[in-house]
C-alpha cells in the first residue's frame, strides 16, 4: 500500500511542477519568446510525467499546435532517468538535438548530458576514405571535387557526421565509398578503431542521460542485435517515440529480411578485389565470381518488367525464377567453399566469407510456400515476395504482424514507453494502432489541436468528379484545381498518392502555366532534394509544389507561402501489394473485415497527415481540397470526414474563390498596417 501512496505523492508533486512550468507566468513563458500557454500541452506533460513515475506506457495523440515536443521533453529531462528519444527522420533528430533539447535544458537548468546517435552510414570512415583516396576509382569530375571536400572535412570534424558537410549532397554517390556498412566495417581489427566516429558516437550515447536516435536505427539495431541501441535499451528508464505512427511500417521493414541481387554483385566485386590483393594464388578469382554474377543477373531477368511487386504465389510455376534461384544458391556455395579455404590469409577475405554465408542463408530461407508459418508462438507468420527494380531484384521475407516481436522487446526491465504523434487514432479510437503494435489495453489519450479550424480554413470537395480509377480522373483533378490555385496566388501543395501522378501533374501544369502565362514557379519531387525544394518553395512565396508520400508528413511551411493543400485521391495502399494482401487474408481468417479493420484506418491516418500540412500555427489560413468523390459517395466516407479537422466545409467552388478573395484583402491590410 505504501508504494501506491508514494506513487500518488510523486504524481501529485509532478503535476504541480508541470503546471508551474507551463503556466502563463512559468519559466517557459518567461524564457522563450513567442511561447504561448496551451492547456492541452500541460495535460499531456502531466500524462508523460505520470507514465515516467509509474514506469508504464502512454499512447498520446497530440493535434498540430499542441506543442507535444516540449510536453514530453520537460518531464523526460527532469524525471526520465536514462532516456532514449526516437524520431521519424534524421532531420527531426537534428532539430531535437540542436534546437529543442538545448532550449528546454537551458530553461529548466537540467544537468543532463545529451548524445546524438545515427546509423553507421552517416559517419565518415577513416579506413574507407583512405582506401578511396588511394584507389581513385571515381566515375565523375563532380565526385572528385566532393572527395576533396570530404578529405578536408575529415581534418576538422569532431563527429564525422556527414550532415555537417552541407556542400556535399546527402545523395552524392561518393558517400558510399567513404562510409562503412555492417558488412564492410573492420571492427576492432581496424587500424583506426580508436579514432572511429561510429565507436565514439556509441560511447557517448552509452554515457549520456538522453540519447536521440531515429526509428530506422532503433529497429535496425534491435533486429540485427548490433551494438548501439541493443546495448542502450537495457539501461534506459524511458523510451519516447515521436512520430510514432511510422513505427508499424519501420518495424516491419527491419524485423523482416531482404536479400538483393545488388548485394550479391557487390560481394562479388569485393571478393575479386580482396582475393587478387591478398590471395592471388589461392583461386582463379575472376572465374570464381563470374557464375555468381551471371546467376544474380539472370535472376533479375526472370521478370521482364521494372518496378513490380509479387507474392511468391503470384509467380508462375513455369517461370525461370525458381530454377535461377536454385542456380544462384549452387554458385554461392562454390564461392563459400573457396573463401573458407582462403579466409585465414586476410581479415577482409574472412569478412567476405561471413557476408557470403549470410546471403546464402537468406536465399535458403526461401521455399515454395508464399506464407511461412511460425515455428513457435513468439514468431509471426511471414509472407515471401519479390520486388523488381530497373537493375536489381529484392527477395523479401516480411512478418504479417510485428506485435509479437515488439512485445518481446518490451518485456523484461520495467520502463516508461511513450508513443506520440499527431495521427494515431481514427475519431479518437486507437484500436487499429494498438493492434498493430501489440500494445494491449495500455492508456491512450488524444489532445485536440488548439487551432480554430472553422475560422482558419475550409475543406472543399469538388462536385461532379469522375471515379478515381477512370482514365479521365487525373485531368479532372487538374481542371478542378487550376481555378483554385489561381485564386490562392500559387502557395499550393499538390499531394499525390503515386509518383506516376506527380510526374503527369507536373507535365500538364508546366504546359498549362506556359500556355496561360501563369507565373507560379513549379517545384516537383525528384527534381531536387526535399529540403532544397521546400526552401525554394518558401522563398518563392507563390510556388506550386507537387509531391507524393515524402511531402505528406514531417513538412512544416508556416505563414502565407502555403495557403492551399490539394490531395488528389484518398491514400489507400494498392490492393495488389503482397504484404497487404497477406495481412487482409490473415485478418479474414480471424473473421475480421480487412478493409474496415486495416485499409480504412491506415488511409485515414495517412490522410490526416497530409491534411496537417495546411494549418501550422494560430495565424495560418487556407483551403484543404480533397478531390476524391468517394469521400461523399461511399458509406465509409463519413468516417473519414469525421476524422478530419473541423474546417468549414463546402462543395461549391464559388465559396473557395470568395475565401481566397477575402484572405487576399486581409493580408493586404496587414501589410499596409505594418
XYZ file of C-alpha atoms in Angstrom:
674
model
C 0.000 0.000 0.000
C 2.876 2.364 0.804
C 4.130 2.061 -2.818
C 0.739 3.244 -4.106
C 0.815 6.204 -1.700
C 4.362 7.077 -2.781
C 3.272 6.910 -6.445
C 0.298 9.187 -5.741
C 2.516 11.661 -3.826
C 5.076 11.682 -6.622
C 2.347 12.127 -9.279
C 0.803 14.994 -7.300
C 4.191 16.707 -6.920
C 4.953 16.238 -10.614
C 1.527 17.615 -11.593
C 2.117 20.768 -9.554
C 5.611 21.247 -11.031
C 4.302 20.711 -14.570
C 1.561 23.295 -14.026
C 4.062 25.830 -12.681
C 6.491 25.323 -15.582
C 3.814 25.523 -18.313
C 1.688 28.273 -16.707
C 1.373 31.731 -18.351
C 3.829 33.014 -15.677
C 6.058 29.910 -15.756
C 9.683 29.591 -16.846
C 8.776 28.612 -20.425
C 6.684 31.789 -20.910
C 9.367 33.950 -19.288
C 12.317 32.396 -21.152
C 11.102 31.527 -24.674
C 9.957 34.367 -26.912
C 6.636 33.647 -28.618
C 5.773 30.828 -26.181
C 2.019 30.532 -25.563
C 0.370 28.669 -22.686
C -1.737 25.746 -24.020
C -3.889 23.699 -21.651
C -3.568 20.534 -23.807
C 0.235 20.765 -23.664
C 0.157 20.958 -19.849
C -2.212 17.966 -19.615
C -0.086 15.887 -21.969
C 3.069 16.752 -19.982
C 1.315 15.545 -16.800
C 0.397 12.254 -18.514
C 4.028 11.790 -19.647
C 5.296 12.571 -16.123
C 2.840 10.013 -14.697
C 3.987 7.299 -17.160
C 7.632 8.021 -16.227
C 6.907 7.941 -12.478
C 4.951 4.654 -12.712
C 7.111 3.066 -15.485
C 4.040 2.449 -17.629
C 3.026 3.005 -21.248
C 1.321 6.107 -22.665
C -0.117 6.433 -26.189
C -0.585 10.171 -26.772
C -2.110 11.729 -29.877
C -1.434 15.470 -29.850
C -3.092 17.533 -32.586
C -0.983 20.006 -34.603
C -0.080 23.018 -32.451
C -0.377 21.209 -29.099
C 3.377 21.511 -28.566
C 3.977 17.796 -27.984
C 7.794 18.088 -28.202
C 8.030 20.295 -25.105
C 5.239 18.252 -23.449
C 7.403 15.122 -23.451
C 10.864 16.736 -23.186
C 10.135 18.677 -19.999
C 9.218 15.649 -17.808
C 11.815 13.465 -19.581
C 14.703 15.847 -18.788
C 13.586 16.331 -15.175
C 12.496 12.829 -14.144
C 13.142 10.423 -17.061
C 16.463 8.944 -15.883
C 18.282 7.449 -18.886
C 16.091 8.480 -21.851
C 16.033 7.308 -25.481
C 14.116 9.648 -27.802
C 13.421 8.160 -31.231
C 12.103 10.326 -34.079
C 10.739 9.687 -37.565
C 13.572 11.201 -39.607
C 17.198 12.329 -39.379
C 16.008 15.933 -39.932
C 13.766 15.740 -36.853
C 16.600 14.071 -34.972
C 18.911 17.012 -35.749
C 16.167 19.506 -34.823
C 15.679 17.848 -31.416
C 19.394 17.597 -30.709
C 20.438 21.026 -31.993
C 17.406 23.135 -31.065
C 14.605 21.706 -28.894
C 16.582 19.830 -26.219
C 19.182 22.624 -25.696
C 16.296 25.134 -25.308
C 14.436 23.082 -22.689
C 17.641 22.038 -20.902
C 18.687 25.684 -20.567
C 15.248 26.876 -19.405
C 14.910 24.105 -16.811
C 18.607 24.269 -15.834
C 18.511 20.467 -16.144
C 22.011 18.981 -15.619
C 21.632 16.256 -18.274
C 24.109 15.140 -20.918
C 22.766 14.570 -24.430
C 24.100 12.474 -27.325
C 23.065 12.048 -30.949
C 23.322 8.578 -32.462
C 22.774 7.792 -36.146
C 23.272 4.721 -38.312
C 26.885 3.965 -39.249
C 26.415 5.096 -42.881
C 26.023 8.678 -41.562
C 29.600 8.774 -40.249
C 32.818 9.164 -42.222
C 35.054 6.100 -42.071
C 38.824 6.712 -41.813
C 39.663 3.352 -43.428
C 37.295 3.671 -46.413
C 38.209 7.315 -47.035
C 41.922 6.405 -47.125
C 41.211 3.480 -49.485
C 39.141 5.679 -51.817
C 41.833 8.399 -51.885
C 44.434 5.747 -52.803
C 42.300 3.865 -55.390
C 40.902 6.966 -57.073
C 38.023 4.928 -58.604
C 35.678 7.875 -59.155
C 33.263 7.979 -62.052
C 32.722 11.751 -62.351
C 34.561 15.058 -62.003
C 31.864 16.133 -59.543
C 32.746 13.205 -57.249
C 36.435 14.162 -57.391
C 35.510 17.640 -56.084
C 33.251 16.142 -53.411
C 36.034 13.777 -52.295
C 38.372 16.751 -51.890
C 35.739 18.477 -49.691
C 35.281 15.306 -47.630
C 39.031 14.906 -47.163
C 39.292 18.482 -45.809
C 36.229 17.926 -43.605
C 37.856 14.824 -42.070
C 40.707 17.002 -40.738
C 38.376 19.411 -38.872
C 35.302 17.429 -37.783
C 34.944 16.103 -34.255
C 31.851 13.954 -35.024
C 32.360 12.747 -38.619
C 28.593 13.283 -39.158
C 28.122 13.810 -42.898
C 25.100 16.133 -42.352
C 27.602 18.780 -41.130
C 29.199 18.921 -44.581
C 26.379 20.698 -46.427
C 28.469 21.308 -49.570
C 28.279 17.614 -50.453
C 24.659 16.483 -51.075
C 23.473 13.555 -48.972
C 22.557 11.745 -52.201
C 26.120 12.003 -53.665
C 27.367 8.518 -54.630
C 30.830 9.263 -53.216
C 29.437 8.847 -49.666
C 29.084 5.096 -50.296
C 32.860 4.910 -50.817
C 33.850 6.810 -47.652
C 31.416 5.329 -45.097
C 31.156 1.773 -43.803
C 28.275 -0.681 -43.583
C 27.745 -3.584 -41.211
C 29.274 -5.805 -43.904
C 32.346 -3.682 -44.653
C 33.297 -2.483 -41.145
C 36.584 -3.973 -39.907
C 35.555 -3.639 -36.253
C 38.281 -3.862 -33.625
C 40.715 -5.199 -36.255
C 40.723 -1.774 -37.949
C 43.868 0.337 -37.534
C 41.654 3.403 -36.960
C 39.429 1.738 -34.340
C 40.466 4.200 -31.584
C 39.513 7.197 -33.771
C 36.351 5.642 -35.258
C 33.454 8.143 -35.325
C 30.823 5.373 -35.026
C 32.508 3.979 -31.907
C 32.867 7.486 -30.425
C 29.172 8.217 -31.026
C 28.168 4.909 -29.414
C 30.438 5.502 -26.420
C 28.950 8.981 -25.913
C 25.453 7.519 -26.209
C 26.161 4.942 -23.518
C 27.411 7.620 -21.133
C 24.716 10.253 -21.887
C 21.476 10.791 -19.952
C 19.462 11.487 -23.110
C 20.133 9.806 -26.463
C 18.441 10.982 -29.660
C 18.047 8.302 -32.362
C 15.669 7.709 -35.272
C 13.197 4.859 -35.779
C 15.273 3.262 -38.557
C 18.316 2.991 -36.301
C 16.270 1.865 -33.296
C 14.698 -1.071 -35.118
C 17.680 -1.907 -37.337
C 19.800 -2.269 -34.216
C 17.223 -4.364 -32.381
C 16.698 -6.600 -35.399
C 20.407 -7.046 -36.173
C 21.456 -7.110 -32.492
C 24.202 -4.685 -33.494
C 25.982 -2.799 -30.742
C 24.203 0.505 -30.243
C 20.520 0.502 -29.277
C 20.661 -3.172 -28.321
C 23.194 -2.135 -25.652
C 21.441 1.113 -24.712
C 17.978 -0.357 -24.170
C 18.733 -2.410 -21.041
C 19.880 0.735 -19.183
C 17.048 3.022 -20.390
C 14.373 4.115 -17.909
C 12.269 5.937 -20.511
C 11.767 5.347 -24.249
C 9.914 8.033 -26.230
C 8.794 7.543 -29.839
C 7.883 10.813 -31.581
C 6.098 10.474 -34.950
C 5.057 7.084 -33.546
C 2.530 6.490 -36.356
C 5.529 5.481 -38.519
C 6.580 2.632 -36.215
C 4.480 -0.218 -37.705
C 5.998 0.301 -41.181
C 9.549 0.884 -39.904
C 9.487 -2.123 -37.593
C 8.021 -4.330 -40.352
C 10.907 -3.320 -42.613
C 13.576 -4.258 -40.060
C 12.037 -7.311 -38.424
C 11.680 -8.762 -41.894
C 14.576 -9.929 -44.038
C 15.614 -8.806 -47.516
C 18.292 -10.053 -49.837
C 19.067 -8.261 -53.097
C 20.909 -9.205 -56.280
C 22.832 -5.916 -55.926
C 24.200 -7.128 -52.533
C 25.420 -10.286 -54.258
C 27.064 -8.322 -57.091
C 28.714 -6.046 -54.505
C 30.025 -9.116 -52.676
C 31.446 -10.466 -55.957
C 33.275 -7.176 -56.627
C 34.791 -7.235 -53.114
C 35.745 -10.923 -53.332
C 37.568 -10.268 -56.623
C 39.393 -7.209 -55.228
C 40.391 -8.844 -51.910
C 41.253 -12.192 -53.496
C 43.619 -10.568 -56.005
C 45.149 -8.344 -53.276
C 45.746 -10.978 -50.595
C 45.485 -14.476 -52.133
C 46.233 -14.141 -55.842
C 47.496 -17.737 -55.974
C 44.557 -19.093 -53.909
C 41.984 -19.297 -56.719
C 41.092 -18.100 -60.195
C 39.088 -15.290 -58.652
C 37.586 -13.834 -61.849
C 36.374 -17.308 -62.928
C 35.047 -17.970 -59.421
C 32.827 -14.880 -59.175
C 31.632 -14.843 -62.830
C 28.947 -17.604 -62.466
C 27.608 -15.972 -59.255
C 27.332 -12.605 -61.015
C 25.680 -14.224 -64.047
C 23.153 -16.082 -61.856
C 22.287 -12.906 -59.918
C 21.678 -11.018 -63.185
C 19.668 -13.919 -64.662
C 17.510 -13.961 -61.521
C 16.682 -10.276 -62.080
C 15.894 -11.012 -65.753
C 13.296 -13.603 -64.704
C 10.970 -10.583 -64.529
C 10.946 -8.512 -67.730
C 9.085 -5.573 -66.123
C 10.590 -2.814 -63.980
C 9.014 -1.881 -60.660
C 6.812 -4.863 -59.847
C 5.942 -6.486 -56.535
C 4.720 -10.091 -56.496
C 3.900 -12.539 -53.733
C 5.566 -15.900 -54.251
C 2.184 -17.467 -55.108
C 1.771 -14.960 -57.962
C 4.970 -16.122 -59.696
C 4.027 -18.647 -62.382
C 5.381 -22.140 -61.758
C 6.585 -22.075 -65.381
C 8.737 -19.010 -64.606
C 12.523 -19.328 -64.873
C 12.680 -17.643 -61.444
C 12.759 -20.885 -59.412
C 15.487 -22.659 -61.458
C 17.561 -19.434 -61.497
C 17.236 -19.151 -57.710
C 18.494 -22.749 -57.339
C 21.409 -21.935 -59.689
C 22.361 -18.905 -57.618
C 22.321 -20.978 -54.400
C 24.656 -23.563 -56.006
C 27.161 -20.991 -57.306
C 27.120 -19.159 -53.958
C 28.035 -22.411 -52.206
C 31.001 -22.908 -54.577
C 32.165 -19.367 -53.738
C 31.836 -20.025 -49.986
C 33.872 -23.259 -50.261
C 36.842 -21.325 -51.717
C 36.510 -18.410 -49.278
C 36.597 -20.850 -46.330
C 39.973 -22.187 -47.512
C 41.441 -18.685 -48.056
C 39.829 -16.782 -45.137
C 42.841 -17.033 -42.816
C 45.019 -15.154 -45.306
C 43.358 -11.760 -44.680
C 40.740 -10.245 -42.406
C 38.960 -8.757 -45.448
C 38.609 -12.226 -47.062
C 37.152 -13.546 -43.795
C 34.683 -10.639 -43.932
C 33.666 -11.658 -47.451
C 33.174 -15.253 -46.264
C 30.851 -14.114 -43.436
C 28.840 -11.957 -45.850
C 28.562 -14.798 -48.369
C 27.331 -17.171 -45.620
C 24.670 -14.679 -44.501
C 23.428 -14.036 -48.040
C 23.359 -17.761 -48.755
C 21.328 -18.442 -45.587
C 18.813 -15.768 -46.614
C 18.478 -17.314 -50.077
C 17.892 -20.732 -48.475
C 15.191 -19.172 -46.247
C 13.101 -19.043 -49.390
C 10.855 -22.003 -50.226
C 7.833 -22.707 -52.422
C 5.226 -21.549 -49.890
C 4.398 -17.831 -50.004
C 3.306 -17.664 -46.341
C 5.740 -19.099 -43.783
C 4.009 -20.403 -40.662
C 5.743 -19.659 -37.335
C 7.665 -22.443 -35.600
C 6.615 -21.167 -32.151
C 4.118 -18.725 -30.613
C 6.684 -15.889 -30.300
C 7.296 -15.762 -34.039
C 4.957 -14.118 -36.542
C 3.701 -15.510 -39.830
C 5.805 -14.197 -42.717
C 4.981 -13.540 -46.351
C 7.581 -14.129 -49.087
C 7.545 -11.693 -52.019
C 9.775 -10.211 -54.692
C 10.341 -6.642 -55.817
C 11.958 -5.875 -59.171
C 13.779 -2.597 -59.828
C 15.474 -1.422 -63.032
C 18.704 -3.336 -62.354
C 18.097 -5.359 -59.169
C 15.737 -7.872 -57.625
C 14.955 -7.993 -53.916
C 13.634 -11.079 -52.154
C 11.674 -10.164 -49.030
C 10.518 -12.168 -46.040
C 8.122 -9.874 -44.159
C 6.259 -10.508 -40.874
C 2.480 -10.095 -41.186
C 2.418 -8.605 -37.691
C 5.198 -7.024 -35.665
C 3.136 -7.170 -32.445
C 4.656 -10.430 -31.061
C 8.246 -9.335 -31.888
C 7.819 -5.830 -30.477
C 6.181 -7.188 -27.320
C 9.221 -9.371 -26.782
C 11.441 -6.243 -26.913
C 9.252 -4.535 -24.296
C 9.449 -7.433 -21.832
C 11.962 -7.526 -19.011
C 13.118 -4.389 -17.216
C 10.141 -2.151 -16.313
C 10.420 1.237 -18.002
C 8.210 4.027 -19.346
C 7.213 3.769 -23.024
C 5.757 6.933 -24.602
C 4.239 6.771 -28.098
C 3.232 10.163 -29.504
C 2.155 11.598 -32.859
C -0.417 13.965 -34.339
C -2.076 10.976 -36.053
C -2.573 7.589 -34.403
C -6.320 7.468 -33.751
C -9.355 7.246 -36.018
C -12.034 9.503 -34.474
C -10.379 9.118 -31.024
C -10.289 5.320 -31.451
C -6.751 3.895 -31.035
C -7.668 0.226 -31.593
C -6.013 -0.038 -35.046
C -2.674 1.358 -33.816
C -2.768 -0.651 -30.589
C -3.399 -3.894 -32.541
C -0.541 -3.170 -34.978
C 1.968 -2.556 -32.174
C 0.608 -5.186 -29.773
C 0.068 -2.595 -27.021
C -2.976 -4.315 -25.459
C -5.016 -2.188 -23.071
C -2.361 0.483 -22.407
C -3.540 4.018 -21.556
C -4.265 6.087 -24.694
C -5.493 9.662 -24.943
C -5.961 12.284 -27.671
C -5.426 16.005 -27.078
C -7.069 18.057 -29.850
C -5.320 20.859 -31.709
C -5.773 24.332 -30.169
C -6.329 25.838 -33.637
C -9.719 27.279 -34.600
C -10.068 25.272 -37.803
C -13.544 26.603 -38.622
C -12.233 30.188 -38.663
C -8.819 29.413 -40.156
C -9.673 27.082 -43.015
C -12.107 25.441 -45.379
C -12.443 21.847 -46.599
C -13.513 21.707 -50.245
C -14.646 18.537 -52.057
C -15.432 19.485 -55.674
C -18.638 18.226 -57.316
C -19.006 16.130 -60.486
C -15.628 14.378 -60.204
C -15.261 11.028 -62.052
C -14.315 7.879 -60.136
C -10.574 7.751 -59.231
C -9.986 4.539 -61.226
C -11.096 6.103 -64.528
C -8.743 7.299 -67.262
C -10.001 10.899 -67.159
C -9.541 11.303 -63.393
C -6.066 12.936 -63.394
C -7.190 15.561 -65.912
C -10.377 16.200 -63.911
C -8.248 16.828 -60.772
C -6.150 19.427 -62.611
C -9.230 21.093 -64.174
C -10.865 21.406 -60.736
C -7.600 22.526 -59.101
C -6.480 25.196 -61.595
C -9.006 27.972 -60.756
C -8.380 27.362 -57.032
C -4.579 27.528 -57.477
C -5.004 30.817 -59.374
C -7.321 32.215 -56.669
C -4.780 31.259 -53.992
C -1.981 33.015 -55.920
C 0.018 29.774 -56.118
C 1.032 28.993 -52.491
C -0.035 25.374 -53.143
C 0.947 21.818 -52.249
C -0.471 19.259 -54.689
C -0.104 15.961 -52.821
C -0.447 12.845 -54.995
C -0.763 9.218 -53.933
C 1.630 7.928 -56.629
C 4.870 9.061 -58.287
C 3.186 8.474 -61.652
C 0.547 11.094 -60.721
C 3.309 13.507 -59.604
C 5.020 13.178 -62.989
C 1.805 13.543 -65.008
C 0.534 16.529 -62.961
C 3.930 18.284 -63.299
C 3.993 17.810 -67.102
C 0.409 19.063 -67.516
C 0.725 22.053 -65.147
C 4.020 23.113 -66.724
C 2.283 23.206 -70.105
C -0.837 24.971 -68.747
C 1.238 27.605 -66.894
C 3.240 28.236 -70.061
C 0.132 28.482 -72.323
C -1.756 30.759 -69.927
C 1.357 32.749 -68.972
C 0.828 31.927 -65.282
C 3.990 32.935 -63.403
C 3.859 30.489 -60.476
C 7.192 28.634 -60.049
C 6.732 24.852 -60.104
C 8.643 22.596 -57.664
C 8.491 18.874 -58.371
C 9.565 15.963 -56.171
C 12.650 14.291 -57.631
C 13.961 17.411 -59.374
C 15.915 18.375 -56.221
C 16.247 17.121 -52.624
C 13.251 17.542 -50.313
C 14.823 20.232 -48.111
C 16.063 22.207 -51.110
C 12.604 22.115 -52.741
C 10.966 23.288 -49.504
C 13.469 26.141 -49.055
C 12.884 27.293 -52.636
C 9.108 26.988 -52.192
C 9.165 29.130 -49.005
C 11.417 31.745 -50.626
C 9.272 31.986 -53.779
C 6.123 32.835 -51.807
C 3.840 31.920 -54.744
C 5.070 28.442 -55.696
C 3.232 25.227 -56.541
C 4.923 22.118 -55.110
C 3.938 18.673 -56.409
C 4.955 15.704 -54.287
C 3.965 12.240 -53.124
C 4.407 10.385 -49.829
C 7.553 12.159 -48.582
C 5.686 15.505 -48.578
C 2.573 14.208 -46.782
C 4.305 14.350 -43.393
C 7.190 15.934 -41.496
C 6.905 19.109 -43.605
C 6.361 22.459 -41.894
C 5.622 25.548 -44.027
C 4.114 28.316 -41.904
C 2.563 31.594 -42.999
C 1.291 32.853 -46.353
C 3.688 30.758 -48.520
C 1.273 27.778 -48.172
C -2.451 28.567 -48.370
C -3.813 25.619 -50.376
C -3.278 21.864 -49.956
C -4.794 19.697 -52.725
C -4.991 15.915 -52.235
C -5.679 14.013 -55.461
C -7.015 10.729 -54.003
C -7.751 9.054 -50.689
C -4.421 7.374 -49.830
C -5.441 3.703 -49.883
C -2.496 1.322 -50.252
C -2.502 -0.509 -53.623
C -4.671 -3.648 -53.121
C -2.185 -5.828 -55.042
C 0.596 -5.119 -52.528
C 1.794 -8.615 -51.485
C 2.146 -7.824 -47.755
C -1.220 -6.042 -47.601
C -2.951 -8.923 -49.430
C -1.453 -11.455 -46.997
C -2.432 -9.317 -43.969
C -6.007 -8.968 -45.198
C -6.239 -12.717 -45.848
C -4.931 -13.414 -42.300
C -7.468 -10.966 -40.794
C -10.317 -12.515 -42.759
C -9.339 -15.959 -41.472
C -9.934 -14.491 -37.993
C -13.401 -13.246 -39.021
C -12.360 -9.565 -39.381
C -13.090 -7.290 -42.330
C -9.712 -6.455 -43.907
C -10.952 -3.218 -45.463
C -12.704 -1.802 -42.385
C -10.135 -3.019 -39.833
C -6.925 -2.313 -41.745
C -7.099 -0.456 -45.078
C -9.552 2.244 -43.981
C -7.819 3.173 -40.660
C -4.443 3.249 -42.480
C -5.853 5.570 -45.165
C -7.443 7.863 -42.546
C -4.200 8.195 -40.557
C -2.290 8.934 -43.780
C -4.909 11.464 -44.932
C -4.767 13.242 -41.554
C -1.006 13.610 -42.053
C -1.482 15.186 -45.486
C -4.265 17.472 -44.223
C -1.994 18.509 -41.333
C 0.367 20.328 -43.740
C -2.095 23.240 -44.124
C -2.581 24.904 -40.720
C 0.698 25.026 -38.799
C 0.082 27.887 -36.327
C -2.638 30.191 -34.955
C -2.317 32.737 -37.764
C -2.273 30.330 -40.752
C -5.301 30.333 -43.073
C -6.097 28.232 -46.109
C -8.119 25.630 -48.011
C -7.811 21.834 -47.932
C -9.119 20.467 -51.244
C -9.739 16.706 -51.433
C -10.681 15.752 -54.993
C -11.783 12.142 -54.352
C -15.613 11.769 -54.706
C -15.574 8.613 -52.523
C -15.342 10.936 -49.514
C -19.004 11.804 -50.229
C -20.357 8.843 -52.212
C -19.129 5.828 -50.215
C -20.629 4.732 -46.871
C -17.133 4.760 -45.282
C -16.625 8.381 -46.433
C -18.487 9.618 -43.351
C -15.910 8.005 -41.063
C -13.084 9.730 -42.965
C -14.981 13.058 -42.990
C -15.428 12.904 -39.191
C -11.715 12.192 -38.628
C -10.544 15.356 -40.400
C -10.074 18.743 -38.662
C -13.301 20.704 -38.086
C -12.892 23.069 -41.063
C -15.841 24.960 -42.541
C -16.936 22.643 -45.369
C -18.178 23.235 -48.905
C -18.667 21.605 -52.309
C -19.117 24.929 -54.111
C -16.132 26.376 -55.980
C -17.505 29.917 -55.560
C -17.183 29.626 -51.752
C -13.486 28.809 -52.132
C -12.811 31.675 -54.552
C -14.603 34.030 -52.126
C -12.484 32.665 -49.226
C -9.260 33.492 -51.100
C -10.522 36.947 -52.183
C -11.266 37.772 -48.518
C -7.890 36.340 -47.429
C -6.036 38.468 -50.015
C -7.790 41.601 -48.685
C -6.884 40.705 -45.066
C -3.228 40.141 -45.980
C -3.031 43.396 -47.962
C -4.486 45.268 -44.966
C -1.924 43.649 -42.616
C 0.945 44.716 -44.920
C -0.383 48.307 -45.078
C -0.663 48.473 -41.265
C 2.926 47.230 -40.888
